[in-house]
Amino acid sequence: MKISKIKEILTADTLAGEERIDTEVICACGSDLMSDVLAGEAKEEFVLLTGLVNPQVIRTAEMVDMRAIVFVRGKTPTPEVLELAEEKGIVVLSTKCPLYIASGLLYTNGLRGAGSVETAL
Amino acid sequence: MKLHYEVDGEEFAAAGQASGNIKKMLKQLGIASDVIRKISIAVYEAEINMVIHADGGTVDVDIQTDKIYIALKDTGPGIPNIDLAMREGYSTASDEVRDLGFGAGMGLPNIQKNSDFLKITSAVGVGTTVEIEVNL
């Protein structure tokens, strides 16, 4: 799914990385715990949905080469955080949707999590 | 090839800078992406620990022919019980740290998962050294 499609589904605003909005992602993960993100399967073709807006979210995305971050529940990071995202080439979106609804909307539109549901269970 | 980085313990926002620089350097050297991924995650978690628990420290990277060796040294409070600290879910981090997305007791287990060799040497009141190796 293109990041632009995610933006459309979640009626999101682009806060950083506008020029990369047509990049494809194959999976998503939703978490406020960065250690869980680092411990998981998240990698370059991923988008992260999170309610955390501190610089460590961008750093975490950087470490696993994540393409995009969606800040949920209308949260807006500081200009320094967005600057860091631009520097690292990460697309940042912001949606008013809460985490669960945003995840559900993307999932029902075909954007799955890492691995199969069977593995996750 | 040897690299040296200083980690500032004053500012949590800057935590991850050394890890980011190491990652960039390894990419430039053409190291395999799965190796870079393991090192990035392990070193980032260790760097976060260094900022959370100690007052920063140093990171030394030695790129050898068959492996990459990394030593993270701090002069913080030390770890009284390393076995306990290694346990998933065990944490002494503050609520402030938890609010930032860390401190859930996943750091050391994550480091272990992403390294081929891990050695933690610590003395209470003296400091901690975390040695990580990832095979090439």
XYZ file of C-alpha atoms in Angstrom:
257
model
C 0.000 0.000 0.000
C 1.274 3.450 -0.867
C 1.772 5.858 2.020
C -0.490 8.277 0.127
C -3.271 5.679 0.390
C -2.728 5.433 4.158
C -3.019 9.195 4.318
C -6.292 9.027 2.406
C -7.796 6.202 4.514
C -6.928 7.931 7.793
C -7.684 11.468 6.541
C -4.208 12.300 7.768
C -1.970 15.333 7.358
C 1.599 15.005 6.117
C 4.009 16.513 8.632
C 7.302 15.388 7.070
C 8.641 13.601 4.001
C 5.981 14.831 1.532
C 8.262 13.933 -1.406
C 8.252 10.273 -0.353
C 4.474 9.992 -0.005
C 4.186 7.538 -2.917
C 6.556 4.989 -1.349
C 5.086 1.493 -0.875
C 4.817 -0.217 2.506
C 3.839 -3.874 2.920
C 3.087 -4.096 6.641
C 2.225 -2.027 9.681
C 2.721 -2.237 13.398
C 1.011 -0.293 16.172
C 2.740 0.291 19.509
C 3.648 2.884 22.105
C 6.487 0.739 23.368
C 9.587 1.290 21.258
C 11.336 -1.781 22.682
C 8.445 -3.882 21.338
C 8.874 -2.289 17.936
C 12.609 -3.056 18.028
C 11.954 -6.628 19.195
C 9.429 -7.273 16.440
C 9.641 -7.868 12.734
C 9.374 -4.222 11.754
C 11.662 -3.295 8.907
C 12.004 -1.009 5.924
C 8.696 -1.677 4.208
C 6.847 -0.903 7.422
C 4.761 1.913 8.772
C 4.513 2.465 12.524
C 1.317 3.708 14.163
C 1.922 5.233 17.562
C 0.650 7.717 20.107
C 4.177 8.627 21.188
C 5.575 11.824 19.695
C 9.093 12.073 21.134
C 12.358 11.960 19.135
C 12.956 8.343 20.153
C 10.110 7.273 17.861
C 12.068 8.691 14.909
C 15.297 7.092 16.200
C 13.532 3.746 16.529
C 12.235 4.052 12.963
C 15.746 4.955 11.826
C 17.288 1.869 13.464
C 14.960 -0.495 11.599
C 14.823 1.572 8.378
C 11.104 2.174 8.671
C 9.525 4.172 5.858
C 6.758 6.007 7.696
C 5.215 6.890 11.040
C 1.566 7.744 11.709
C 0.914 9.722 14.878
C -2.578 8.888 16.094
C -5.208 10.775 18.075
C -4.198 14.090 16.492
C -0.894 14.275 18.269
C 1.605 16.734 16.885
C 5.310 16.435 17.588
C 7.650 19.366 18.129
C 9.408 20.956 15.103
C 12.670 19.322 16.296
C 11.104 15.862 16.001
C 9.857 16.616 12.478
C 13.243 18.021 11.531
C 14.859 14.763 12.644
C 12.333 12.812 10.533
C 13.125 14.937 7.462
C 16.834 14.403 8.073
C 16.333 10.627 8.274
C 14.002 10.505 5.271
C 10.986 9.219 7.184
C 7.443 10.169 6.172
C 5.362 11.430 9.112
C 1.566 11.543 9.041
C -0.864 12.665 11.726
C -4.456 11.426 12.028
C -7.244 12.233 14.472
C -8.051 8.498 14.682
C -7.151 6.654 17.883
C -4.625 3.802 17.545
C -7.132 0.944 17.522
C -9.442 2.490 14.933
C -6.549 3.619 12.712
C -5.094 0.081 12.827
C -8.505 -1.447 12.072
C -9.097 0.833 9.109
C -5.720 0.013 7.552
C -6.125 -3.715 8.246
C -9.570 -3.925 6.645
C -8.167 -2.081 3.649
C -5.581 -4.829 3.188
C -2.522 -3.599 5.098
C -1.523 -6.490 7.345
C 0.875 -6.965 10.241
C 4.119 -8.939 10.093
C 3.789 -12.687 9.522
C 0.506 -14.586 9.344
C -2.351 -14.369 11.827
C -1.671 -18.039 12.671
C 1.901 -17.195 13.693
C 0.716 -14.241 15.739
C -1.641 -16.528 17.667
C 38.868 -0.362 11.730
C 38.039 1.336 15.012
C 35.422 3.978 15.793
C 34.818 5.913 18.990
C 31.724 7.828 20.113
C 30.788 9.798 23.206
C 27.228 9.543 24.533
C 25.795 12.597 26.255
C 23.791 11.574 29.281
C 22.176 14.954 29.801
C 19.573 14.883 27.095
C 17.248 11.977 26.412
C 16.282 13.525 23.068
C 19.834 13.014 21.824
C 19.956 9.333 22.803
C 20.431 7.287 19.660
C 22.792 9.710 17.963
C 25.789 7.403 18.364
C 23.753 4.412 17.160
C 22.609 6.424 14.147
C 26.189 7.391 13.314
C 27.392 3.806 13.671
C 24.610 2.604 11.408
C 25.481 5.204 8.780
C 29.144 4.235 8.899
C 28.400 0.490 8.561
C 26.177 1.240 5.566
C 28.960 3.222 3.935
C 31.309 0.295 4.510
C 28.892 -1.978 2.658
C 28.173 -4.280 5.628
C 25.250 -6.702 5.029
C 21.858 -5.218 5.932
C 20.870 -8.033 8.331
C 24.108 -7.453 10.288
C 23.488 -3.687 10.334
C 19.957 -4.283 11.608
C 21.151 -6.468 14.494
C 23.880 -4.023 15.472
C 21.607 -0.980 15.192
C 18.961 -2.476 17.502
C 21.458 -3.850 20.035
C 23.536 -0.668 20.214
C 20.494 1.606 20.310
C 18.980 -0.276 23.256
C 22.346 -0.190 25.024
C 22.735 3.520 24.317
C 19.240 4.208 25.680
C 20.181 2.249 28.827
C 23.320 4.331 29.165
C 21.302 7.557 29.088
C 18.459 6.263 31.288
C 20.548 4.645 34.003
C 23.996 6.205 33.802
C 25.169 9.639 32.788
C 26.092 8.679 29.250
C 29.402 7.056 28.426
C 31.464 5.867 25.478
C 30.900 3.513 22.556
C 33.817 1.800 20.834
C 33.336 -0.155 17.644
C 35.945 -2.512 16.201
C 35.214 -3.822 12.735
C 37.164 -7.037 12.331
C 37.359 -9.452 9.404
C 34.888 -11.978 10.843
C 32.841 -9.915 13.305
C 31.968 -6.490 14.645
C 32.823 -5.881 18.301
C 31.176 -3.085 20.262
C 31.923 -2.005 23.830
C 29.644 0.461 25.647
C 31.135 1.796 28.872
C 29.582 3.965 31.527
C 30.502 5.086 35.019
C 26.923 4.904 36.292
C 25.448 3.175 39.350
C 26.122 -0.356 38.071
C 23.756 -3.356 37.958
C 23.420 -5.168 41.324
C 21.968 -8.367 39.836
C 22.692 -8.975 36.146
C 20.624 -12.190 35.953
C 17.601 -10.290 37.220
C 18.271 -7.393 34.836
C 18.403 -9.834 31.901
C 14.907 -11.100 32.688
C 12.253 -9.929 30.250
C 9.920 -7.475 31.965
C 12.286 -6.569 34.813
C 12.975 -2.856 34.937
C 14.127 -0.183 37.341
C 13.324 2.672 34.947
C 11.313 5.689 36.052
C 7.774 6.498 34.886
C 9.269 9.351 32.904
C 11.361 6.887 30.909
C 8.344 4.606 30.428
C 6.372 7.530 29.053
C 9.013 7.825 26.367
C 8.453 4.273 25.131
C 11.246 2.489 26.971
C 11.879 0.977 30.385
C 9.604 -2.042 29.980
C 12.370 -4.493 30.786
C 12.972 -5.370 27.138
C 16.314 -3.647 26.544
C 18.803 -6.297 27.642
C 16.752 -9.225 26.234
C 16.557 -7.289 22.942
C 20.332 -6.801 22.956
C 20.858 -10.512 23.560
C 18.443 -11.444 20.779
C 20.316 -9.269 18.308
C 23.879 -10.246 19.175
C 25.991 -13.367 18.673
C 27.906 -12.690 21.877
C 26.983 -10.527 24.848
C 28.953 -9.889 27.998
C 27.904 -7.505 30.750
C 30.441 -6.537 33.389
C 29.167 -4.359 36.184
C 30.161 -3.165 39.625
C 27.814 -1.210 41.868
C 28.976 2.388 42.215
C 31.655 1.922 39.556
C 29.887 1.390 36.253
C 28.843 -1.041 33.561
C 30.471 -2.324 30.394
C 28.339 -4.005 27.748
C 30.261 -5.946 25.104
C 28.430 -7.014 21.997
C 29.611 -9.058 19.010
C 27.817 -9.673 15.775
C 29.348 -12.129 13.309
C 29.879 -11.061 9.707
